[in-house]
Amino acid sequence: MKIVNLGSGSKGNCTVVASDNTTILIDAGLPILEIEAKLNSLGIDPINISGILVTHEHIDHIKSLGKLSKKYHIPVYAHISEWPVLETKAKDILPQSKHAFDNDFYIGDLTISAFGLSHDANLCVGYSVYNAGAKFSIATDLGCCPKDVIEKLKGSNLVLLEANHDENLLMNNAHYPLILKKRIISNKGHLSNRQSAEVISQLVGGTSQILLGHLSEENNSPLLAYNTIKSLLAQKGIVEGEHIFIDVTYQHRISNIFEIKSSK
Ligand SMILES: [Zn+2]
Ligand SMILES: [Zn+2]
Protein backbone atom coordinates (compact mmCIF):
# COMPACT_ATOMS: atom_id res chain seq x y z
CA MET A 1 0.00 0.00 0.00
CA LYS A 2 1.29 3.47 -0.88
CA ILE A 3 0.42 6.64 1.00
CA VAL A 4 1.12 10.23 0.01
CA ASN A 5 -0.25 13.45 1.47
CA LEU A 6 -1.06 16.18 -1.05
CA GLY A 7 -1.27 18.94 1.54
CA SER A 8 -2.15 19.20 5.22
CA GLY A 9 -3.09 22.06 7.53
CA SER A 10 -5.87 24.54 8.21
CA LYS A 11 -5.88 25.64 4.54
CA GLY A 12 -6.71 22.17 3.25
CA ASN A 13 -6.15 18.45 3.64
CA CYS A 14 -6.02 15.58 1.17
CA THR A 15 -4.28 12.19 1.41
CA VAL A 16 -3.95 9.47 -1.23
CA VAL A 17 -4.00 5.79 -0.23
CA ALA A 18 -3.39 3.23 -2.98
CA SER A 19 -3.06 -0.54 -3.20
CA ASP A 20 -2.05 -2.20 -6.48
CA ASN A 21 -5.70 -2.16 -7.58
CA THR A 22 -7.53 0.55 -5.63
CA THR A 23 -6.87 4.25 -5.07
CA ILE A 24 -8.81 6.38 -2.60
CA LEU A 25 -8.57 9.86 -1.12
CA ILE A 26 -9.05 10.78 2.51
CA ASP A 27 -10.63 14.26 2.52
CA ALA A 28 -10.72 16.71 -0.39
CA GLY A 29 -10.05 20.02 1.33
CA LEU A 30 -7.58 21.56 -1.12
CA PRO A 31 -8.75 23.59 -4.15
CA ILE A 32 -9.84 21.25 -6.96
CA LEU A 33 -7.21 22.57 -9.39
CA GLU A 34 -4.51 21.84 -6.84
CA ILE A 35 -5.78 18.30 -6.20
CA GLU A 36 -5.98 17.62 -9.95
CA ALA A 37 -2.49 19.01 -10.59
CA LYS A 38 -0.92 17.10 -7.70
CA LEU A 39 -2.64 13.83 -8.68
CA ASN A 40 -1.47 14.39 -12.24
CA SER A 41 2.12 14.90 -11.05
CA LEU A 42 1.86 11.51 -9.32
CA GLY A 43 0.49 9.85 -12.47
CA ILE A 44 -2.97 9.37 -10.95
CA ASP A 45 -6.02 10.06 -13.13
CA PRO A 46 -8.89 11.25 -10.85
CA ILE A 47 -11.27 9.11 -12.92
CA ASN A 48 -9.55 6.06 -11.38
CA ILE A 49 -10.21 7.10 -7.77
CA SER A 50 -12.61 4.63 -6.20
CA GLY A 51 -13.76 6.69 -3.24
CA ILE A 52 -13.27 9.70 -1.00
CA LEU A 53 -13.42 9.14 2.77
CA VAL A 54 -14.61 12.13 4.78
CA THR A 55 -13.19 12.76 8.26
CA HIS A 56 -15.51 15.68 9.14
CA GLU A 57 -17.35 18.63 7.67
CA HIS A 58 -14.84 21.45 8.34
CA ILE A 59 -14.03 23.35 5.14
CA ASP A 60 -10.32 22.44 5.19
CA HIS A 61 -11.44 18.81 4.69
CA ILE A 62 -14.34 19.14 2.23
CA LYS A 63 -13.65 22.27 0.14
CA SER A 64 -13.61 20.37 -3.18
CA LEU A 65 -15.50 17.28 -2.08
CA GLY A 66 -18.72 17.97 -3.99
CA LYS A 67 -17.04 19.27 -7.15
CA LEU A 68 -14.47 16.46 -7.33
CA SER A 69 -17.06 13.76 -6.67
CA LYS A 70 -19.47 15.16 -9.27
CA LYS A 71 -16.85 15.80 -11.98
CA TYR A 72 -15.33 12.32 -11.82
CA HIS A 73 -18.30 10.36 -10.39
CA ILE A 74 -16.33 9.39 -7.29
CA PRO A 75 -18.27 7.72 -4.45
CA VAL A 76 -18.13 9.62 -1.13
CA TYR A 77 -18.01 7.70 2.13
CA ALA A 78 -19.03 9.34 5.40
CA HIS A 79 -20.43 8.10 8.68
CA ILE A 80 -24.20 7.79 8.72
CA SER A 81 -24.43 10.52 11.43
CA GLU A 82 -22.33 12.91 9.35
CA TRP A 83 -24.44 12.91 6.18
CA PRO A 84 -27.19 15.33 7.32
CA VAL A 85 -24.52 17.99 7.97
CA LEU A 86 -22.39 17.06 4.97
CA GLU A 87 -25.35 17.41 2.62
CA THR A 88 -25.81 21.04 3.60
CA LYS A 89 -22.11 21.83 3.04
CA ALA A 90 -21.16 19.73 -0.02
CA LYS A 91 -24.25 20.13 -2.17
CA ASP A 92 -22.78 18.91 -5.48
CA ILE A 93 -22.51 15.25 -4.47
CA LEU A 94 -24.77 13.17 -6.72
CA PRO A 95 -27.31 10.98 -4.87
CA GLN A 96 -25.80 7.78 -6.29
CA SER A 97 -22.35 8.79 -4.99
CA LYS A 98 -23.45 9.01 -1.35
CA HIS A 99 -22.36 6.11 0.81
CA ALA A 100 -23.17 6.04 4.52
CA PHE A 101 -21.34 3.63 6.82
CA ASP A 102 -21.77 2.76 10.46
CA ASN A 103 -19.37 -0.18 10.48
CA ASP A 104 -16.23 -1.43 8.75
CA PHE A 105 -16.51 -1.47 4.96
CA TYR A 106 -14.59 -2.25 1.78
CA ILE A 107 -13.54 -0.25 -1.27
CA GLY A 108 -11.97 -2.61 -3.82
CA ASP A 109 -9.27 -4.52 -1.97
CA LEU A 110 -9.03 -1.99 0.88
CA THR A 111 -10.71 -2.70 4.22
CA ILE A 112 -11.66 0.46 6.07
CA SER A 113 -12.39 0.99 9.73
CA ALA A 114 -13.41 4.38 11.16
CA PHE A 115 -13.06 5.52 14.77
CA GLY A 116 -14.35 8.62 16.55
CA LEU A 117 -12.12 11.59 17.40
CA SER A 118 -12.73 14.37 19.93
CA HIS A 119 -13.13 17.55 17.86
CA ASP A 120 -15.56 20.47 17.61
CA ALA A 121 -17.36 19.12 14.55
CA ASN A 122 -20.73 17.38 14.18
CA LEU A 123 -18.69 14.18 14.05
CA CYS A 124 -15.01 13.64 13.38
CA VAL A 125 -13.45 10.30 12.56
CA GLY A 126 -10.01 8.84 11.95
CA TYR A 127 -9.51 5.87 9.65
CA SER A 128 -7.48 2.69 9.50
CA VAL A 129 -7.00 1.24 6.02
CA TYR A 130 -5.89 -2.39 5.63
CA ASN A 131 -4.51 -4.16 2.58
CA ALA A 132 -2.44 -7.35 2.24
CA GLY A 133 -1.51 -7.38 5.92
CA ALA A 134 -0.41 -3.73 5.99
CA LYS A 135 -2.20 -1.07 8.05
CA PHE A 136 -2.27 2.71 7.61
CA SER A 137 -4.06 5.00 10.07
CA ILE A 138 -4.86 8.69 10.01
CA ALA A 139 -5.84 10.83 13.02
CA THR A 140 -5.92 14.59 12.60
CA ASP A 141 -8.29 17.16 14.12
CA LEU A 142 -8.44 15.81 17.67
CA GLY A 143 -8.09 17.70 20.92
CA CYS A 144 -7.04 14.68 22.93
CA CYS A 145 -6.12 11.09 22.23
CA PRO A 146 -7.73 8.77 24.78
CA LYS A 147 -6.81 5.11 25.23
CA ASP A 148 -9.45 3.78 22.84
CA VAL A 149 -8.00 5.85 19.99
CA ILE A 150 -4.44 4.74 20.84
CA GLU A 151 -5.72 1.16 20.58
CA LYS A 152 -7.09 1.86 17.09
CA LEU A 153 -3.75 3.31 15.97
CA LYS A 154 -1.63 0.51 17.43
CA GLY A 155 -0.11 -1.92 14.95
CA SER A 156 -0.27 0.54 12.05
CA ASN A 157 2.84 0.42 9.88
CA LEU A 158 2.35 4.15 9.26
CA VAL A 159 0.30 6.69 11.21
CA LEU A 160 -0.47 10.16 9.89
CA LEU A 161 -0.88 11.93 13.22
CA GLU A 162 -1.72 15.53 14.04
CA ALA A 163 1.01 17.77 15.46
CA ASN A 164 -0.84 21.06 15.16
CA HIS A 165 0.98 23.59 17.30
CA ASP A 166 3.75 24.47 19.65
CA GLU A 167 1.99 25.38 22.90
CA ASN A 168 4.21 28.42 23.62
CA LEU A 169 3.97 29.84 20.11
CA LEU A 170 0.20 29.47 20.20
CA MET A 171 -0.29 31.06 23.63
CA ASN A 172 2.08 33.96 22.77
CA ASN A 173 0.58 34.56 19.31
CA ALA A 174 -0.69 38.16 19.40
CA HIS A 175 -2.81 37.62 16.27
CA TYR A 176 -4.94 34.94 17.88
CA PRO A 177 -7.86 35.99 20.13
CA LEU A 178 -8.05 34.18 23.46
CA ILE A 179 -11.26 32.41 22.46
CA LEU A 180 -9.50 30.84 19.46
CA LYS A 181 -6.53 29.78 21.60
CA LYS A 182 -8.93 28.18 24.07
CA ARG A 183 -10.68 26.34 21.24
CA ILE A 184 -7.43 24.97 19.85
CA ILE A 185 -6.06 23.74 23.20
CA SER A 186 -9.39 22.30 24.36
CA ASN A 187 -10.21 18.58 24.34
CA LYS A 188 -12.15 19.21 21.14
CA GLY A 189 -9.43 21.23 19.41
CA HIS A 190 -6.09 20.13 17.99
CA LEU A 191 -3.15 18.06 19.27
CA SER A 192 0.01 19.98 20.18
CA ASN A 193 3.53 18.74 19.42
CA ARG A 194 3.81 17.67 23.06
CA GLN A 195 0.54 15.71 22.95
CA SER A 196 1.56 14.16 19.65
CA ALA A 197 4.87 12.99 21.15
CA GLU A 198 2.93 11.41 24.02
CA VAL A 199 0.78 9.47 21.53
CA ILE A 200 3.81 8.41 19.45
CA SER A 201 5.60 7.11 22.55
CA GLN A 202 2.70 4.69 23.05
CA LEU A 203 2.86 3.42 19.46
CA VAL A 204 6.55 2.52 19.42
CA GLY A 205 7.03 -1.20 18.88
CA GLY A 206 4.15 -1.89 16.52
CA THR A 207 4.56 1.24 14.40
CA SER A 208 7.71 2.12 12.49
CA GLN A 209 6.75 5.33 10.67
CA ILE A 210 4.94 8.49 11.75
CA LEU A 211 3.91 11.27 9.40
CA LEU A 212 3.11 14.49 11.26
CA GLY A 213 0.07 16.33 9.92
CA HIS A 214 -2.17 19.39 10.18
CA LEU A 215 0.72 21.62 11.28
CA SER A 216 -0.26 25.22 11.97
CA GLU A 217 1.57 27.64 9.66
CA GLU A 218 1.53 30.32 12.39
CA ASN A 219 2.12 28.32 15.54
CA ASN A 220 4.38 25.54 14.28
CA SER A 221 6.78 24.61 11.50
CA PRO A 222 7.85 21.26 10.07
CA LEU A 223 11.30 21.61 11.62
CA LEU A 224 9.97 22.73 15.02
CA ALA A 225 7.42 19.89 15.17
CA TYR A 226 10.05 17.33 14.19
CA ASN A 227 12.69 18.62 16.62
CA THR A 228 10.28 19.03 19.54
CA ILE A 229 8.84 15.55 19.14
CA LYS A 230 12.26 14.00 18.60
CA SER A 231 13.59 15.51 21.84
CA LEU A 232 10.47 14.64 23.87
CA LEU A 233 10.75 11.04 22.67
CA ALA A 234 14.48 11.02 23.51
CA GLN A 235 13.55 11.89 27.11
CA LYS A 236 11.66 8.60 27.17
CA GLY A 237 14.61 6.69 25.67
CA ILE A 238 12.99 6.51 22.21
CA VAL A 239 15.43 7.32 19.42
CA GLU A 240 14.04 8.79 16.20
CA GLY A 241 15.60 6.97 13.24
CA GLU A 242 16.09 3.83 15.29
CA HIS A 243 12.94 2.94 17.24
CA ILE A 244 10.65 4.98 15.02
CA PHE A 245 10.93 7.19 11.92
CA ILE A 246 9.25 10.59 11.82
CA ASP A 247 8.52 12.64 8.71
CA VAL A 248 6.28 15.67 8.14
CA THR A 249 3.53 16.84 5.80
CA TYR A 250 3.38 20.33 4.31
CA GLN A 251 0.52 22.70 3.59
CA HIS A 252 1.72 23.66 0.13
CA ARG A 253 3.62 20.67 -1.16
CA ILE A 254 3.34 16.92 -1.54
CA SER A 255 4.85 14.75 1.19
CA ASN A 256 7.26 11.91 0.58
CA ILE A 257 5.64 8.76 -0.79
CA PHE A 258 5.47 5.91 1.72
CA GLU A 259 5.13 2.27 0.85
CA ILE A 260 4.06 -0.05 3.65
CA LYS A 261 4.02 -3.84 3.65
CA SER A 262 2.90 -6.55 5.99
CA SER A 263 5.51 -6.92 8.72
CA LYS A 264 4.64 -10.60 9.17
ZN1 LIG B 1 -8.75 20.48 9.90
ZN1 LIG C 1 -11.53 20.31 11.95
PDB file of N, CA and C in Angstrom, residues 187-262:
ATOM      1  N   ASN A 187     -10.104  20.010  24.667  1.00  0.00           N
ATOM      2  CA  ASN A 187     -10.207  18.582  24.343  1.00  0.00           C
ATOM      3  C   ASN A 187     -10.857  18.333  22.989  1.00  0.00           C
ATOM      4  N   LYS A 188     -11.514  19.360  22.446  1.00  0.00           N
ATOM      5  CA  LYS A 188     -12.154  19.210  21.135  1.00  0.00           C
ATOM      6  C   LYS A 188     -11.448  20.053  20.074  1.00  0.00           C
ATOM      7  N   GLY A 189     -10.180  20.400  20.343  1.00  0.00           N
ATOM      8  CA  GLY A 189      -9.426  21.229  19.406  1.00  0.00           C
ATOM      9  C   GLY A 189      -8.436  20.424  18.603  1.00  0.00           C
ATOM     10  N   HIS A 190      -7.148  20.753  18.784  1.00  0.00           N
ATOM     11  CA  HIS A 190      -6.090  20.130  17.990  1.00  0.00           C
ATOM     12  C   HIS A 190      -4.942  19.675  18.889  1.00  0.00           C
ATOM     13  N   LEU A 191      -4.284  18.588  18.498  1.00  0.00           N
ATOM     14  CA  LEU A 191      -3.146  18.055  19.269  1.00  0.00           C
ATOM     15  C   LEU A 191      -1.911  18.925  19.103  1.00  0.00           C
ATOM     16  N   SER A 192      -1.262  19.238  20.212  1.00  0.00           N
ATOM     17  CA  SER A 192       0.005  19.978  20.175  1.00  0.00           C
ATOM     18  C   SER A 192       1.151  19.014  19.879  1.00  0.00           C
ATOM     19  N   ASN A 193       2.337  19.579  19.624  1.00  0.00           N
ATOM     20  CA  ASN A 193       3.527  18.742  19.420  1.00  0.00           C
ATOM     21  C   ASN A 193       3.760  17.850  20.639  1.00  0.00           C
ATOM     22  N   ARG A 194       3.582  18.438  21.823  1.00  0.00           N
ATOM     23  CA  ARG A 194       3.805  17.673  23.058  1.00  0.00           C
ATOM     24  C   ARG A 194       2.826  16.497  23.166  1.00  0.00           C
ATOM     25  N   GLN A 195       1.549  16.781  22.894  1.00  0.00           N
ATOM     26  CA  GLN A 195       0.538  15.709  22.955  1.00  0.00           C
ATOM     27  C   GLN A 195       0.805  14.643  21.896  1.00  0.00           C
ATOM     28  N   SER A 196       1.258  15.095  20.731  1.00  0.00           N
ATOM     29  CA  SER A 196       1.558  14.164  19.650  1.00  0.00           C
ATOM     30  C   SER A 196       2.706  13.235  20.053  1.00  0.00           C
ATOM     31  N   ALA A 197       3.732  13.802  20.689  1.00  0.00           N
ATOM     32  CA  ALA A 197       4.869  12.989  21.149  1.00  0.00           C
ATOM     33  C   ALA A 197       4.409  11.937  22.153  1.00  0.00           C
ATOM     34  N   GLU A 198       3.466  12.342  23.014  1.00  0.00           N
ATOM     35  CA  GLU A 198       2.933  11.406  24.019  1.00  0.00           C
ATOM     36  C   GLU A 198       2.236  10.231  23.328  1.00  0.00           C
ATOM     37  N   VAL A 199       1.460  10.527  22.287  1.00  0.00           N
ATOM     38  CA  VAL A 199       0.784   9.470  21.530  1.00  0.00           C
ATOM     39  C   VAL A 199       1.820   8.567  20.853  1.00  0.00           C
ATOM     40  N   ILE A 200       2.799   9.191  20.190  1.00  0.00           N
ATOM     41  CA  ILE A 200       3.811   8.414  19.448  1.00  0.00           C
ATOM     42  C   ILE A 200       4.549   7.466  20.386  1.00  0.00           C
ATOM     43  N   SER A 201       4.837   7.953  21.603  1.00  0.00           N
ATOM     44  CA  SER A 201       5.596   7.113  22.551  1.00  0.00           C
ATOM     45  C   SER A 201       4.842   5.825  22.876  1.00  0.00           C
ATOM     46  N   GLN A 202       3.507   5.881  22.756  1.00  0.00           N
ATOM     47  CA  GLN A 202       2.696   4.694  23.050  1.00  0.00           C
ATOM     48  C   GLN A 202       2.536   3.767  21.841  1.00  0.00           C
ATOM     49  N   LEU A 203       2.997   4.232  20.675  1.00  0.00           N
ATOM     50  CA  LEU A 203       2.857   3.416  19.456  1.00  0.00           C
ATOM     51  C   LEU A 203       4.145   2.688  19.094  1.00  0.00           C
ATOM     52  N   VAL A 204       5.250   3.117  19.725  1.00  0.00           N
ATOM     53  CA  VAL A 204       6.553   2.519  19.417  1.00  0.00           C
ATOM     54  C   VAL A 204       6.504   1.016  19.685  1.00  0.00           C
ATOM     55  N   GLY A 205       7.076   0.269  18.762  1.00  0.00           N
ATOM     56  CA  GLY A 205       7.029  -1.197  18.878  1.00  0.00           C
ATOM     57  C   GLY A 205       6.258  -1.739  17.700  1.00  0.00           C
ATOM     58  N   GLY A 206       4.968  -1.405  17.633  1.00  0.00           N
ATOM     59  CA  GLY A 206       4.146  -1.892  16.521  1.00  0.00           C
ATOM     60  C   GLY A 206       4.219  -1.002  15.298  1.00  0.00           C
ATOM     61  N   THR A 207       4.564   0.270  15.502  1.00  0.00           N
ATOM     62  CA  THR A 207       4.557   1.243  14.395  1.00  0.00           C
ATOM     63  C   THR A 207       5.980   1.700  14.113  1.00  0.00           C
ATOM     64  N   SER A 208       6.342   1.733  12.819  1.00  0.00           N
ATOM     65  CA  SER A 208       7.713   2.124  12.486  1.00  0.00           C
ATOM     66  C   SER A 208       7.804   3.531  11.904  1.00  0.00           C
ATOM     67  N   GLN A 209       6.684   4.039  11.364  1.00  0.00           N
ATOM     68  CA  GLN A 209       6.754   5.328  10.666  1.00  0.00           C
ATOM     69  C   GLN A 209       5.595   6.240  11.086  1.00  0.00           C
ATOM     70  N   ILE A 210       5.950   7.477  11.429  1.00  0.00           N
ATOM     71  CA  ILE A 210       4.944   8.489  11.753  1.00  0.00           C
ATOM     72  C   ILE A 210       5.075   9.622  10.744  1.00  0.00           C
ATOM     73  N   LEU A 211       3.947  10.112  10.284  1.00  0.00           N
ATOM     74  CA  LEU A 211       3.912  11.273   9.403  1.00  0.00           C
ATOM     75  C   LEU A 211       3.113  12.347  10.141  1.00  0.00           C
ATOM     76  N   LEU A 212       3.788  13.443  10.496  1.00  0.00           N
ATOM     77  CA  LEU A 212       3.115  14.494  11.263  1.00  0.00           C
ATOM     78  C   LEU A 212       2.243  15.330  10.342  1.00  0.00           C
ATOM     79  N   GLY A 213       1.007  15.625  10.781  1.00  0.00           N
ATOM     80  CA  GLY A 213       0.065  16.328   9.916  1.00  0.00           C
ATOM     81  C   GLY A 213      -0.641  17.491  10.584  1.00  0.00           C
ATOM     82  N   HIS A 214      -1.351  18.257   9.733  1.00  0.00           N
ATOM     83  CA  HIS A 214      -2.174  19.390  10.177  1.00  0.00           C
ATOM     84  C   HIS A 214      -1.371  20.385  11.007  1.00  0.00           C
ATOM     85  N   LEU A 215      -0.126  20.649  10.580  1.00  0.00           N
ATOM     86  CA  LEU A 215       0.718  21.617  11.278  1.00  0.00           C
ATOM     87  C   LEU A 215       0.198  23.032  11.032  1.00  0.00           C
ATOM     88  N   SER A 216       0.121  23.822  12.089  1.00  0.00           N
ATOM     89  CA  SER A 216      -0.255  25.222  11.966  1.00  0.00           C
ATOM     90  C   SER A 216       0.882  25.972  11.284  1.00  0.00           C
ATOM     91  N   GLU A 217       0.523  26.844  10.333  1.00  0.00           N
ATOM     92  CA  GLU A 217       1.572  27.644   9.665  1.00  0.00           C
ATOM     93  C   GLU A 217       2.028  28.788  10.555  1.00  0.00           C
ATOM     94  N   GLU A 218       1.188  29.200  11.500  1.00  0.00           N
ATOM     95  CA  GLU A 218       1.525  30.319  12.392  1.00  0.00           C
ATOM     96  C   GLU A 218       2.166  29.860  13.688  1.00  0.00           C
ATOM     97  N   ASN A 219       1.710  28.723  14.193  1.00  0.00           N
ATOM     98  CA  ASN A 219       2.117  28.316  15.540  1.00  0.00           C
ATOM     99  C   ASN A 219       2.958  27.040  15.543  1.00  0.00           C
ATOM    100  N   ASN A 220       3.548  26.738  14.383  1.00  0.00           N
ATOM    101  CA  ASN A 220       4.379  25.543  14.276  1.00  0.00           C
ATOM    102  C   ASN A 220       5.168  25.646  12.985  1.00  0.00           C
ATOM    103  N   SER A 221       6.110  24.753  12.796  1.00  0.00           N
ATOM    104  CA  SER A 221       6.776  24.605  11.501  1.00  0.00           C
ATOM    105  C   SER A 221       7.211  23.153  11.412  1.00  0.00           C
ATOM    106  N   PRO A 222       7.424  22.662  10.195  1.00  0.00           N
ATOM    107  CA  PRO A 222       7.848  21.259  10.065  1.00  0.00           C
ATOM    108  C   PRO A 222       9.090  20.960  10.909  1.00  0.00           C
ATOM    109  N   LEU A 223      10.057  21.859  10.882  1.00  0.00           N
ATOM    110  CA  LEU A 223      11.298  21.607  11.624  1.00  0.00           C
ATOM    111  C   LEU A 223      11.067  21.654  13.140  1.00  0.00           C
ATOM    112  N   LEU A 224      10.252  22.623  13.584  1.00  0.00           N
ATOM    113  CA  LEU A 224       9.968  22.731  15.022  1.00  0.00           C
ATOM    114  C   LEU A 224       9.211  21.502  15.515  1.00  0.00           C
ATOM    115  N   ALA A 225       8.204  21.073  14.757  1.00  0.00           N
ATOM    116  CA  ALA A 225       7.424  19.890  15.167  1.00  0.00           C
ATOM    117  C   ALA A 225       8.340  18.681  15.260  1.00  0.00           C
ATOM    118  N   TYR A 226       9.146  18.488  14.219  1.00  0.00           N
ATOM    119  CA  TYR A 226      10.051  17.329  14.189  1.00  0.00           C
ATOM    120  C   TYR A 226      11.023  17.376  15.368  1.00  0.00           C
ATOM    121  N   ASN A 227      11.670  18.522  15.559  1.00  0.00           N
ATOM    122  CA  ASN A 227      12.693  18.621  16.620  1.00  0.00           C
ATOM    123  C   ASN A 227      12.094  18.485  18.016  1.00  0.00           C
ATOM    124  N   THR A 228      10.928  19.109  18.232  1.00  0.00           N
ATOM    125  CA  THR A 228      10.276  19.033  19.545  1.00  0.00           C
ATOM    126  C   THR A 228       9.913  17.590  19.872  1.00  0.00           C
ATOM    127  N   ILE A 229       9.304  16.929  18.903  1.00  0.00           N
ATOM    128  CA  ILE A 229       8.841  15.551  19.143  1.00  0.00           C
ATOM    129  C   ILE A 229      10.029  14.611  19.294  1.00  0.00           C
ATOM    130  N   LYS A 230      11.047  14.824  18.486  1.00  0.00           N
ATOM    131  CA  LYS A 230      12.257  13.999  18.595  1.00  0.00           C
ATOM    132  C   LYS A 230      12.871  14.126  19.998  1.00  0.00           C
ATOM    133  N   SER A 231      12.949  15.349  20.519  1.00  0.00           N
ATOM    134  CA  SER A 231      13.593  15.510  21.835  1.00  0.00           C
ATOM    135  C   SER A 231      12.693  15.020  22.972  1.00  0.00           C
ATOM    136  N   LEU A 232      11.375  15.177  22.832  1.00  0.00           N
ATOM    137  CA  LEU A 232      10.469  14.641  23.869  1.00  0.00           C
ATOM    138  C   LEU A 232      10.523  13.115  23.894  1.00  0.00           C
ATOM    139  N   LEU A 233      10.634  12.501  22.723  1.00  0.00           N
ATOM    140  CA  LEU A 233      10.755  11.039  22.666  1.00  0.00           C
ATOM    141  C   LEU A 233      12.091  10.594  23.266  1.00  0.00           C
ATOM    142  N   ALA A 234      13.145  11.362  22.984  1.00  0.00           N
ATOM    143  CA  ALA A 234      14.480  11.018  23.513  1.00  0.00           C
ATOM    144  C   ALA A 234      14.465  10.980  25.039  1.00  0.00           C
ATOM    145  N   GLN A 235      13.671  11.889  25.640  1.00  0.00           N
ATOM    146  CA  GLN A 235      13.553  11.894  27.108  1.00  0.00           C
ATOM    147  C   GLN A 235      12.971  10.589  27.649  1.00  0.00           C
ATOM    148  N   LYS A 236      12.247   9.892  26.766  1.00  0.00           N
ATOM    149  CA  LYS A 236      11.661   8.599  27.172  1.00  0.00           C
ATOM    150  C   LYS A 236      12.521   7.438  26.681  1.00  0.00           C
ATOM    151  N   GLY A 237      13.705   7.742  26.154  1.00  0.00           N
ATOM    152  CA  GLY A 237      14.606   6.687  25.670  1.00  0.00           C
ATOM    153  C   GLY A 237      14.262   6.178  24.283  1.00  0.00           C
ATOM    154  N   ILE A 238      13.390   6.925  23.570  1.00  0.00           N
ATOM    155  CA  ILE A 238      12.994   6.515  22.213  1.00  0.00           C
ATOM    156  C   ILE A 238      13.802   7.335  21.205  1.00  0.00           C
ATOM    157  N   VAL A 239      14.534   6.636  20.358  1.00  0.00           N
ATOM    158  CA  VAL A 239      15.427   7.318  19.423  1.00  0.00           C
ATOM    159  C   VAL A 239      14.789   7.377  18.033  1.00  0.00           C
ATOM    160  N   GLU A 240      14.585   8.613  17.551  1.00  0.00           N
ATOM    161  CA  GLU A 240      14.036   8.786  16.199  1.00  0.00           C
ATOM    162  C   GLU A 240      15.089   8.296  15.208  1.00  0.00           C
ATOM    163  N   GLY A 241      14.668   7.521  14.215  1.00  0.00           N
ATOM    164  CA  GLY A 241      15.603   6.967  13.239  1.00  0.00           C
ATOM    165  C   GLY A 241      16.071   5.572  13.628  1.00  0.00           C
ATOM    166  N   GLU A 242      15.714   5.181  14.845  1.00  0.00           N
ATOM    167  CA  GLU A 242      16.091   3.833  15.293  1.00  0.00           C
ATOM    168  C   GLU A 242      14.842   3.053  15.743  1.00  0.00           C
ATOM    169  N   HIS A 243      14.155   3.609  16.757  1.00  0.00           N
ATOM    170  CA  HIS A 243      12.942   2.942  17.241  1.00  0.00           C
ATOM    171  C   HIS A 243      11.719   3.314  16.412  1.00  0.00           C
ATOM    172  N   ILE A 244      11.772   4.508  15.831  1.00  0.00           N
ATOM    173  CA  ILE A 244      10.648   4.984  15.017  1.00  0.00           C
ATOM    174  C   ILE A 244      11.163   6.065  14.063  1.00  0.00           C
ATOM    175  N   PHE A 245      10.540   6.155  12.897  1.00  0.00           N
ATOM    176  CA  PHE A 245      10.928   7.187  11.925  1.00  0.00           C
ATOM    177  C   PHE A 245       9.827   8.241  11.872  1.00  0.00           C
ATOM    178  N   ILE A 246      10.237   9.506  11.843  1.00  0.00           N
ATOM    179  CA  ILE A 246       9.253  10.589  11.815  1.00  0.00           C
ATOM    180  C   ILE A 246       9.508  11.477  10.606  1.00  0.00           C
ATOM    181  N   ASP A 247       8.438  11.727   9.845  1.00  0.00           N
ATOM    182  CA  ASP A 247       8.517  12.642   8.707  1.00  0.00           C
ATOM    183  C   ASP A 247       7.351  13.629   8.855  1.00  0.00           C
ATOM    184  N   VAL A 248       7.316  14.636   8.009  1.00  0.00           N
ATOM    185  CA  VAL A 248       6.283  15.667   8.140  1.00  0.00           C
ATOM    186  C   VAL A 248       5.535  15.877   6.827  1.00  0.00           C
ATOM    187  N   THR A 249       4.302  16.386   6.955  1.00  0.00           N
ATOM    188  CA  THR A 249       3.527  16.836   5.796  1.00  0.00           C
ATOM    189  C   THR A 249       3.684  18.353   5.697  1.00  0.00           C
ATOM    190  N   TYR A 250       3.278  18.886   4.560  1.00  0.00           N
ATOM    191  CA  TYR A 250       3.377  20.331   4.313  1.00  0.00           C
ATOM    192  C   TYR A 250       2.025  20.843   3.825  1.00  0.00           C
ATOM    193  N   GLN A 251       1.760  22.124   4.092  1.00  0.00           N
ATOM    194  CA  GLN A 251       0.517  22.703   3.587  1.00  0.00           C
ATOM    195  C   GLN A 251       0.559  22.838   2.069  1.00  0.00           C
ATOM    196  N   HIS A 252       1.692  23.257   1.543  1.00  0.00           N
ATOM    197  CA  HIS A 252       1.724  23.659   0.134  1.00  0.00           C
ATOM    198  C   HIS A 252       2.511  22.724  -0.775  1.00  0.00           C
ATOM    199  N   ARG A 253       2.973  21.616  -0.249  1.00  0.00           N
ATOM    200  CA  ARG A 253       3.617  20.666  -1.157  1.00  0.00           C
ATOM    201  C   ARG A 253       3.365  19.215  -0.751  1.00  0.00           C
ATOM    202  N   ILE A 254       3.598  18.342  -1.717  1.00  0.00           N
ATOM    203  CA  ILE A 254       3.338  16.921  -1.535  1.00  0.00           C
ATOM    204  C   ILE A 254       4.377  16.332  -0.578  1.00  0.00           C
ATOM    205  N   SER A 255       3.921  15.424   0.258  1.00  0.00           N
ATOM    206  CA  SER A 255       4.849  14.748   1.185  1.00  0.00           C
ATOM    207  C   SER A 255       5.684  13.714   0.432  1.00  0.00           C
ATOM    208  N   ASN A 256       6.610  13.094   1.134  1.00  0.00           N
ATOM    209  CA  ASN A 256       7.258  11.909   0.578  1.00  0.00           C
ATOM    210  C   ASN A 256       6.199  10.837   0.326  1.00  0.00           C
ATOM    211  N   ILE A 257       6.541   9.893  -0.525  1.00  0.00           N
ATOM    212  CA  ILE A 257       5.641   8.764  -0.789  1.00  0.00           C
ATOM    213  C   ILE A 257       6.093   7.599   0.095  1.00  0.00           C
ATOM    214  N   PHE A 258       5.139   7.021   0.809  1.00  0.00           N
ATOM    215  CA  PHE A 258       5.467   5.914   1.718  1.00  0.00           C
ATOM    216  C   PHE A 258       4.867   4.624   1.176  1.00  0.00           C
ATOM    217  N   GLU A 259       5.654   3.584   1.222  1.00  0.00           N
ATOM    218  CA  GLU A 259       5.135   2.272   0.847  1.00  0.00           C
ATOM    219  C   GLU A 259       5.209   1.382   2.077  1.00  0.00           C
ATOM    220  N   ILE A 260       4.077   0.812   2.468  1.00  0.00           N
ATOM    221  CA  ILE A 260       4.063  -0.055   3.646  1.00  0.00           C
ATOM    222  C   ILE A 260       3.669  -1.467   3.244  1.00  0.00           C
ATOM    223  N   LYS A 261       4.273  -2.414   3.939  1.00  0.00           N
ATOM    224  CA  LYS A 261       4.022  -3.835   3.646  1.00  0.00           C
ATOM    225  C   LYS A 261       3.750  -4.566   4.938  1.00  0.00           C
ATOM    226  N   SER A 262       3.125  -5.708   4.820  1.00  0.00           N
ATOM    227  CA  SER A 262       2.904  -6.554   5.993  1.00  0.00           C
ATOM    228  C   SER A 262       4.235  -6.845   6.672  1.00  0.00           C
TER     229      SER A 262
END
